[in-house]
Short mmCIF file of C-alpha atoms and ligand atoms in Angstrom, two decimals:
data_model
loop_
_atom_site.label_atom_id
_atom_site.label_comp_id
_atom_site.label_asym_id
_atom_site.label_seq_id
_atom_site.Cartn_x
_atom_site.Cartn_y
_atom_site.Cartn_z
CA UNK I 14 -8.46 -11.10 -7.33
CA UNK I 15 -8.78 -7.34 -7.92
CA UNK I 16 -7.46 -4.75 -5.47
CA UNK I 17 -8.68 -1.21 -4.98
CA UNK I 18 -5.86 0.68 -5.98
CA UNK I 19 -7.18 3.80 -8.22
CA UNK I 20 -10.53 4.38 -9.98
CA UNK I 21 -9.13 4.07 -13.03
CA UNK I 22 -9.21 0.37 -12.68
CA UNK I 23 -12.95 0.23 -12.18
CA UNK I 24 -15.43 1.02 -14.84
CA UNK I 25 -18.28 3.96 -13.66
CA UNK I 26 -20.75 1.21 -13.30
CA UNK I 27 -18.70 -0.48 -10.87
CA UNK I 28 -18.07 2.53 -9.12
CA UNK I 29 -21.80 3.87 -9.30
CA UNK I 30 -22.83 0.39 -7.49
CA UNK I 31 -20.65 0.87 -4.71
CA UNK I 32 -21.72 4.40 -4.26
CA UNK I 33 -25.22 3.20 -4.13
CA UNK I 34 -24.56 0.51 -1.84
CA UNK I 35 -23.07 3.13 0.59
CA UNK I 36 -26.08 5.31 0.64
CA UNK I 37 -28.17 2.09 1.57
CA UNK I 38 -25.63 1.61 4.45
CA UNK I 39 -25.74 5.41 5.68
CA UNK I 40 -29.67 4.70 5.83
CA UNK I 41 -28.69 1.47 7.53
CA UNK I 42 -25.33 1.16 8.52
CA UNK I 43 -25.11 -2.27 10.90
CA UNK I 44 -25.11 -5.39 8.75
CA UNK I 45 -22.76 -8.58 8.93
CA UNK I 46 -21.19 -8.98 5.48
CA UNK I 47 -17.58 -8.78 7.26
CA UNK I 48 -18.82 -10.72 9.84
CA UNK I 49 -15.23 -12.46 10.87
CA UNK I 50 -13.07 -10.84 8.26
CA UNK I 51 -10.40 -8.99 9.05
CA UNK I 52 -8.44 -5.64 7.46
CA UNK I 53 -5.03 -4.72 8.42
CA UNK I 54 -4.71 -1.12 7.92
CA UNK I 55 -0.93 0.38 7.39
CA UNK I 56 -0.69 3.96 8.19
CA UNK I 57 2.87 5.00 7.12
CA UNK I 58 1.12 8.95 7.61
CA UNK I 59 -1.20 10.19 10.21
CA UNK I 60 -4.76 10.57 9.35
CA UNK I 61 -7.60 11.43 11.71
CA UNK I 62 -10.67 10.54 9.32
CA UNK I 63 -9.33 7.98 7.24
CA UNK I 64 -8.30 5.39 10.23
CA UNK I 65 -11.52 5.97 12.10
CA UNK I 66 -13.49 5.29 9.34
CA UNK I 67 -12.00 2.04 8.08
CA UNK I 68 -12.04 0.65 11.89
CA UNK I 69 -15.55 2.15 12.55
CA UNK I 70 -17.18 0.90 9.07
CA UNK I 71 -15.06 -2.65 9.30
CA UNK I 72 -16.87 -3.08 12.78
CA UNK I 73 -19.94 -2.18 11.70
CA UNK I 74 -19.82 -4.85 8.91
CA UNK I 75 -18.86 -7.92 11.95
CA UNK I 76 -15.61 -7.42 10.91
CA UNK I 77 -12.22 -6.28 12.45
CA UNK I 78 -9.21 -3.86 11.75
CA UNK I 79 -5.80 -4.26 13.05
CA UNK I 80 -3.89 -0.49 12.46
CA UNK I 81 -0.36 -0.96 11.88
CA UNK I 82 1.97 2.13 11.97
CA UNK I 83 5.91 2.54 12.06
CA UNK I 84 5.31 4.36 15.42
CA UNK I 85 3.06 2.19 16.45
CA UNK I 86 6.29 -0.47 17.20
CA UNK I 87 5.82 -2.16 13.47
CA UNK I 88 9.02 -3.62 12.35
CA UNK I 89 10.65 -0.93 9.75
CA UNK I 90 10.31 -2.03 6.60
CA UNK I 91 11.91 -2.36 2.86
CA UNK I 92 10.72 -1.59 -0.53
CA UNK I 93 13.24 -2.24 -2.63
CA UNK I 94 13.90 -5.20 -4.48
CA UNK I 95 17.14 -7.14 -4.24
CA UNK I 96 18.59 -4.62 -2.10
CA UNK I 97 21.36 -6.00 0.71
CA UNK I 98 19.33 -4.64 4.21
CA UNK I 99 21.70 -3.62 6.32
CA UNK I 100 20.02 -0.43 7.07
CA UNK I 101 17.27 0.57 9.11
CA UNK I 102 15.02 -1.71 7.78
CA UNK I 103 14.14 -4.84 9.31
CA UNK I 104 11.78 -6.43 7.43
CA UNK I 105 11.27 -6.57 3.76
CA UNK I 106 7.87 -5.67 2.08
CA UNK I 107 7.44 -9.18 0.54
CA UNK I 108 7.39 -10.91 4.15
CA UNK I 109 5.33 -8.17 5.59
CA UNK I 110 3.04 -8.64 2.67
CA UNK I 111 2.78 -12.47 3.07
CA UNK I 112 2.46 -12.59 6.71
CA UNK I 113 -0.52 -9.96 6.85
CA UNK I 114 -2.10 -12.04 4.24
CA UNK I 115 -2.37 -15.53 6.19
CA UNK I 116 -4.03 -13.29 8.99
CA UNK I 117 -6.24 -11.04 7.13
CA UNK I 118 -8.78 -10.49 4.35
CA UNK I 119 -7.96 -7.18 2.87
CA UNK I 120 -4.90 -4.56 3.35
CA UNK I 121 -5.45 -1.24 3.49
CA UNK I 122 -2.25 0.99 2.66
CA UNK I 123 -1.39 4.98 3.26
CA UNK I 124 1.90 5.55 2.16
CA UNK I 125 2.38 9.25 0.97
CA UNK I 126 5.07 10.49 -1.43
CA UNK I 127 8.86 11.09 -0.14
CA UNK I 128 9.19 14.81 -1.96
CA UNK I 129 12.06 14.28 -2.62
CA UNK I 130 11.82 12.62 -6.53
CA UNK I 131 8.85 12.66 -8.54
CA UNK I 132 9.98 10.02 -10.96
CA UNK I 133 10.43 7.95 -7.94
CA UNK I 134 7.22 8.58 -6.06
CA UNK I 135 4.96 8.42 -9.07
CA UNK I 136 6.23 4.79 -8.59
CA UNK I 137 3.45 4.26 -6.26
CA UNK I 138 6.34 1.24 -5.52
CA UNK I 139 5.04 0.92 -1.49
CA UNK I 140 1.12 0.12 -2.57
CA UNK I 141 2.48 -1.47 -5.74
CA UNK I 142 4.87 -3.96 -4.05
CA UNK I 143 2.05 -5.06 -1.42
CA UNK I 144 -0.48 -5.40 -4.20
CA UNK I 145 2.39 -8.10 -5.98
CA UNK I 146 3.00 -9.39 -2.73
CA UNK I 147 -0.11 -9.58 -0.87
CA UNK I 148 -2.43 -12.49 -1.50
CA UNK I 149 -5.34 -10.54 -0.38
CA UNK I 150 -7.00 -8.01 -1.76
CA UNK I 151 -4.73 -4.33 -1.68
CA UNK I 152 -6.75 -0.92 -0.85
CA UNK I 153 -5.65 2.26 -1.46
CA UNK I 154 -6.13 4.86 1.77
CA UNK I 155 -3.73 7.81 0.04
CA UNK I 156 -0.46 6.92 -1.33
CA UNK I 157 -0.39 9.74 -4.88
CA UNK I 158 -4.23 9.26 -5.79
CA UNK I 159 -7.26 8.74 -3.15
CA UNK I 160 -9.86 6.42 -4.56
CA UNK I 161 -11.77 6.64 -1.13
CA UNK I 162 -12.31 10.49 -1.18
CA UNK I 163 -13.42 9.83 -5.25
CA UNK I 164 -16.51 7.85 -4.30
CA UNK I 165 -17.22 10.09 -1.04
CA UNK I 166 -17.36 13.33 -3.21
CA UNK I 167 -18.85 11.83 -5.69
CA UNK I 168 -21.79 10.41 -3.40
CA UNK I 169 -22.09 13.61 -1.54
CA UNK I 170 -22.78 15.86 -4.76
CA UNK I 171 -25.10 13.17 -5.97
CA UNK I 172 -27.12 13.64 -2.53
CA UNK I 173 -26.78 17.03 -2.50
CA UNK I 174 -28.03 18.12 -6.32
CA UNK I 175 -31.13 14.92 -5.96
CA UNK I 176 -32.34 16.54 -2.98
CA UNK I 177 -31.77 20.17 -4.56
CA UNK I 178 -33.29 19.40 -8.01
CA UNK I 179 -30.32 20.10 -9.71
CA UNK I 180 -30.01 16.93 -11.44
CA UNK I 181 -27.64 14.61 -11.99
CA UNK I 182 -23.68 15.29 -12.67
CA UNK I 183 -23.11 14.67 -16.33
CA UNK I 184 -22.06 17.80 -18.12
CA UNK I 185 -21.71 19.99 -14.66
CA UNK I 186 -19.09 22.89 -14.54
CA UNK I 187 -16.22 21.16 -11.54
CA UNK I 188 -13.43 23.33 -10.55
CA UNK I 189 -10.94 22.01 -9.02
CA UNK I 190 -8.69 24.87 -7.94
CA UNK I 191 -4.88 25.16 -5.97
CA UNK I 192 -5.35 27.06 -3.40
CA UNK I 193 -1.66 28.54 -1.04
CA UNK I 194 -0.63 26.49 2.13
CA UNK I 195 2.12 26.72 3.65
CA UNK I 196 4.34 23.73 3.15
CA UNK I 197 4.10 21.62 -0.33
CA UNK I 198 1.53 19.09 0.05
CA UNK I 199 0.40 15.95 -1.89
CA UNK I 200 -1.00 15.50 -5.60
CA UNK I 201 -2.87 12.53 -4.42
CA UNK I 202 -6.09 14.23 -3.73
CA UNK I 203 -5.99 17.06 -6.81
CA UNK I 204 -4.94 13.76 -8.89
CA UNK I 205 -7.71 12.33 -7.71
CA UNK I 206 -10.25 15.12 -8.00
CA UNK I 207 -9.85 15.16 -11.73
CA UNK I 208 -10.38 11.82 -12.52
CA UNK I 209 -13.26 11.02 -10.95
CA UNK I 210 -14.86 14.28 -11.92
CA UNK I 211 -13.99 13.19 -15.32
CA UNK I 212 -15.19 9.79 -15.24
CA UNK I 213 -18.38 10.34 -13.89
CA UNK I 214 -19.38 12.69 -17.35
CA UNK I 215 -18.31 16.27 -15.31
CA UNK I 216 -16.61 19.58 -17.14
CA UNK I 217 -13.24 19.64 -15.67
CA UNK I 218 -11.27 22.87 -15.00
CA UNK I 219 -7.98 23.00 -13.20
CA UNK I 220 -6.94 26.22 -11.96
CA UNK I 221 -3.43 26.57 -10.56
CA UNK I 222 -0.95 29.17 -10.56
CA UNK I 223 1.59 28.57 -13.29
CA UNK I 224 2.56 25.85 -15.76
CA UNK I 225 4.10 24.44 -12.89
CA UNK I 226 1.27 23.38 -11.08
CA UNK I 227 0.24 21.15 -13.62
CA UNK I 228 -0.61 17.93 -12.42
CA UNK I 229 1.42 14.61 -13.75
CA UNK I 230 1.03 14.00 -17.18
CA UNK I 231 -0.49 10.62 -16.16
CA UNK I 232 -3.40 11.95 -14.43
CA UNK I 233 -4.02 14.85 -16.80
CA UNK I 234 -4.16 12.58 -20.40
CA UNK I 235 -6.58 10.03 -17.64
CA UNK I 236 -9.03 12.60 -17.42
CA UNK I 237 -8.71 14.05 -20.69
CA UNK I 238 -9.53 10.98 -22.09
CA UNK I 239 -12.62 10.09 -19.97
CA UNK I 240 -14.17 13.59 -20.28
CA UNK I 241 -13.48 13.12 -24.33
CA UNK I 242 -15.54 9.82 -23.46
CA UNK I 243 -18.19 11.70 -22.12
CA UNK I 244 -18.37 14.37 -24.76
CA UNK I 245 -16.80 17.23 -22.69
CA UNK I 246 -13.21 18.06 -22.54
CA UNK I 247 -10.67 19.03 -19.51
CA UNK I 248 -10.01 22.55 -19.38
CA UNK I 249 -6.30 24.12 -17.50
CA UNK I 250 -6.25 27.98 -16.75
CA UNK I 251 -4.38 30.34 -14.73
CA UNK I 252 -7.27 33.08 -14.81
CA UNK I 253 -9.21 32.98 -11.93
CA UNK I 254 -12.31 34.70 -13.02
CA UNK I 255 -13.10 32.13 -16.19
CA UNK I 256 -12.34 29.16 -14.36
CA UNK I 257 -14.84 30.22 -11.79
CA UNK I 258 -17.46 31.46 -14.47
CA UNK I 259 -20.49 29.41 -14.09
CA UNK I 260 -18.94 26.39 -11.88
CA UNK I 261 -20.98 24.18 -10.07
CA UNK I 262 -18.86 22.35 -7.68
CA UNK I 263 -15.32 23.83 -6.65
CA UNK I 264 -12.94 21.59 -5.14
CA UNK I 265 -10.59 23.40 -3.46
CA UNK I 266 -6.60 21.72 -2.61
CA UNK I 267 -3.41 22.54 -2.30
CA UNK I 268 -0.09 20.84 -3.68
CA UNK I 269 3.94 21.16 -4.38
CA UNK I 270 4.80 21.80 -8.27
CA UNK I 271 6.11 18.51 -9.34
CA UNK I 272 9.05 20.74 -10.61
CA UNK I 273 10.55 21.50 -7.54
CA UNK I 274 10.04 18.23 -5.90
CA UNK I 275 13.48 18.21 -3.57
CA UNK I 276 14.33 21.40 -4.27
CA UNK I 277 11.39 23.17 -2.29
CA UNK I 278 12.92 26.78 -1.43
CA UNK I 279 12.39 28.23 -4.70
CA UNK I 280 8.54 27.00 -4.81
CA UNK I 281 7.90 28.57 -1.57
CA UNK I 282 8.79 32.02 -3.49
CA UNK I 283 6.20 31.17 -6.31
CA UNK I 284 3.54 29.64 -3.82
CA UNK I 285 3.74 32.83 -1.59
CA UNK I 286 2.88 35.27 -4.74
CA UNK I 287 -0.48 33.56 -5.07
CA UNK I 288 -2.18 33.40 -1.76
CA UNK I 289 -4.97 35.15 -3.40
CA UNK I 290 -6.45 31.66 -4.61
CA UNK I 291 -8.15 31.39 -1.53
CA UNK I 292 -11.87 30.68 -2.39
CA UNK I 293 -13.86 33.31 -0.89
CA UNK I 294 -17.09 35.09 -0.81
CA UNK I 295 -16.18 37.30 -4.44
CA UNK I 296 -15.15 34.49 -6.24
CA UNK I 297 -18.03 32.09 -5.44
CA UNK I 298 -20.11 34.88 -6.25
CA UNK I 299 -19.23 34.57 -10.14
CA UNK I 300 -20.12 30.27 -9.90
CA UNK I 301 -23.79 28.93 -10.74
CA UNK I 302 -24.16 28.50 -7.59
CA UNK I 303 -21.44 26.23 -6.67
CA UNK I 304 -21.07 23.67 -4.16
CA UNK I 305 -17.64 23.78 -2.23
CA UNK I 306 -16.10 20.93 -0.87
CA UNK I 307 -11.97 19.75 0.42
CA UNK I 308 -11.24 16.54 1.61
CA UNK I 309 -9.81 17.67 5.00
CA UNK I 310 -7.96 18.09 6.94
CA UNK I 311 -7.85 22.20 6.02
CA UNK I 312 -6.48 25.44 6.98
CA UNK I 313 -9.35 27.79 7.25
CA UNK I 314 -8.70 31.07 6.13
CA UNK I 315 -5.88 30.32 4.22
CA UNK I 316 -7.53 27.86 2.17
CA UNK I 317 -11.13 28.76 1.89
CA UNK I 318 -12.70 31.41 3.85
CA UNK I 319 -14.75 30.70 7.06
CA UNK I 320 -17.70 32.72 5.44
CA UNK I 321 -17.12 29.89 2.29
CA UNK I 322 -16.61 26.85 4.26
CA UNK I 323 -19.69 27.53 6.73
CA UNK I 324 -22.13 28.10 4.42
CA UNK I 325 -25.11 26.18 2.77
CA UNK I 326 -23.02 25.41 -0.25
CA UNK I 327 -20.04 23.73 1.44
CA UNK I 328 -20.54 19.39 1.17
CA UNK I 329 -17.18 18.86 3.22
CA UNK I 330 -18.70 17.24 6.17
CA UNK I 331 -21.02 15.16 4.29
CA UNK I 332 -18.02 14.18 2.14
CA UNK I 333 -16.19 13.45 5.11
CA UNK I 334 -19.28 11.07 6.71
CA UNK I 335 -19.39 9.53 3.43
CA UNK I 336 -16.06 7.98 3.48
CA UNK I 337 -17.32 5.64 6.36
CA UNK I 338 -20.00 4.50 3.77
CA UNK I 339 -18.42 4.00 0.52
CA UNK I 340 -15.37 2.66 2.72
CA UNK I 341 -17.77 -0.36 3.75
CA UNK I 342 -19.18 -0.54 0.26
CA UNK I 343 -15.76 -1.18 -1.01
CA UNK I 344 -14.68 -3.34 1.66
CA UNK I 345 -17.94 -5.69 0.88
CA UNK I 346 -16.91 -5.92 -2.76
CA UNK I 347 -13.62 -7.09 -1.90
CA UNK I 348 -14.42 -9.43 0.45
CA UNK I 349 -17.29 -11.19 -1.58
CA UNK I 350 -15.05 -11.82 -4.78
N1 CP Z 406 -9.15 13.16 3.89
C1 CP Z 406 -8.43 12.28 4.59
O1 CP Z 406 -7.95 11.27 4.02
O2 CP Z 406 -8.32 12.55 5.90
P1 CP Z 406 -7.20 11.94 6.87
O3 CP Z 406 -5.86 12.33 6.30
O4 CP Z 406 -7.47 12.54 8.21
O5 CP Z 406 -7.36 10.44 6.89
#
């Protein structure tokens, strides 16, 4: 039984035929391959797109999802193994895990970092323990990667460059680039960015501020290694003008420098010295024509410009349909295994 915990897991075939199985569902989206099955979906964050998209595209399949949430009047629960409970927690994750499974067909799991350790949060341990636990198959909705946004970028610049002309992604310029916000956000989506940008035969830049904002070793020898597969080779500047040079897609995020994780106060100096990597108007200006995208939700104006984010060039929205599609897609490959 395979879950759908990060991309890495999947080869680009794989990924490539779920992609194209969501654009045949976004030109016809009712069908009945989930007719009857069910998806719990565990929010342990909010999330506006994410929840409505699962539910919609689970419903649109004959199926059904259940959301689950802490506030929602779920039983707390506990991660830890061996651990004596006499805390908050009521219910352990192995229980939780079991139970959902004799109801359901597929968990779906957003469980974002704590901020407070990094070597504890690139644990992944909340998807990881219901992924042991579970005996259905595990799907990833955010916890420190994003496999759904992945395939819904990746389908909206493949709809966007075939109907431009502009061919198809291998050996394109993508940018990923920090941009300021105020509070220290996620890796999961930047993490995330780079991979799949990788795997799918793009030239990776990252552009953050300092050394700091280097993303996790894990993530950063991931998509070295697939770009080296594809004959290109991942690319990590501080200089804003060469990592725009001739870029084709910028992906624009913001995130905490692992560094600091628990000790935030001293970031929020750095972070505030670089509010200038908003992407604007003069930087776009030096791309080959870039397409912009962010995987929402953003701060406009503080993140990318209005001027940037309503033009021609920006994919967000599509990006942000497209999760209802490739969310079906991978639903339907779980459930037919
Ligand atoms: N991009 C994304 O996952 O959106 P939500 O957090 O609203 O689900």
């Amino acid at each position: 039984m395979k879950h759908f915990l990060n991309t890495s897991d999947w080869s680009r075939p794989d990924l490539q035929a779920m992609i194209d199985d969501a654009r045949a569902m976004k030109a016809s989206p009712l069908g009945d391959s989930l007719q009857g099955k069910t998806i719990a979906l565990l929010f342990l964050n909010n999330s506006l797109r994410t929840r409505t998209s699962f539910d919609i595209g689970a419903r649109q399949l004959g199926g059904y999802a259940v959301v689950l949430s802490p506030s929602g009047g779920m039983w707390p629960l506990e991660f830890e193994d061996g651990v004596v409970m006499d805390g908050e927690a009521e219910e352990h994750v192995k229980e939780a895990a079991k139970v959902l499974s004799r109801y359901c067909d597929m968990i779906g799991v957003r469980a974002f970092p704590k901020f407070v350790d990094w070597s504890e949060d690139r644990k992944d341990r909340i998807l990881n323990a219901f992924a042991t636990y579970a005996d259905v198959p595990v799907v990833n909705m955010e916890t420190i990667t994003h496999p759904c946004q992945e395939l819904a970028h990746v389908m909206a610049l493949q709809e966007r460059f075939e109907r431009d002309g502009r061919g198809a992604l291998d050996g394109k310029k993508f940018l990923l680039t920090w941009t300021y916000h105020p509070k220290p956000l996620n890796t999961a989506v930047a993490n995330s960015a780079l991979m799949i940008a990788a795997k799918f035969g793009m030239r990776p830049t990252l552009l953050c501020p300092t050394e700091d904002y280097v993303l996790d070793a894990r993530y950063i020898e991931q998509a070295s290694r697939d770009a080296e597969e594809n004959g290109c080779a991942l690319t990590v500047s501080h200089d804003i003008d060469a990592a725009y040079d001739g870029a084709e897609i910028v992906y624009a995020k913001s995130w905490g420098a692992l560094p600091f994780f628990g000790d935030w106060a001293p970031e929020k100096d750095i972070r505030d010295r670089f509010r200038h990597f908003i992407v604007d108007e003069e930087k776009m200006a030096k791309t080959d024509n870039a397409l912009v995208s962010h995987c929402l939700p953003m701060r406009r104006n503080v993140k990318i410009t209005d001027a940037v984010f309503d033009s021609e060039n920006c994919i967000a929205y599509e990006e942000a349909e497209n999760r209802l599609h490739v969310q079906k897609a991978i639903m339907k490959a779980l459930a037919s295994q």
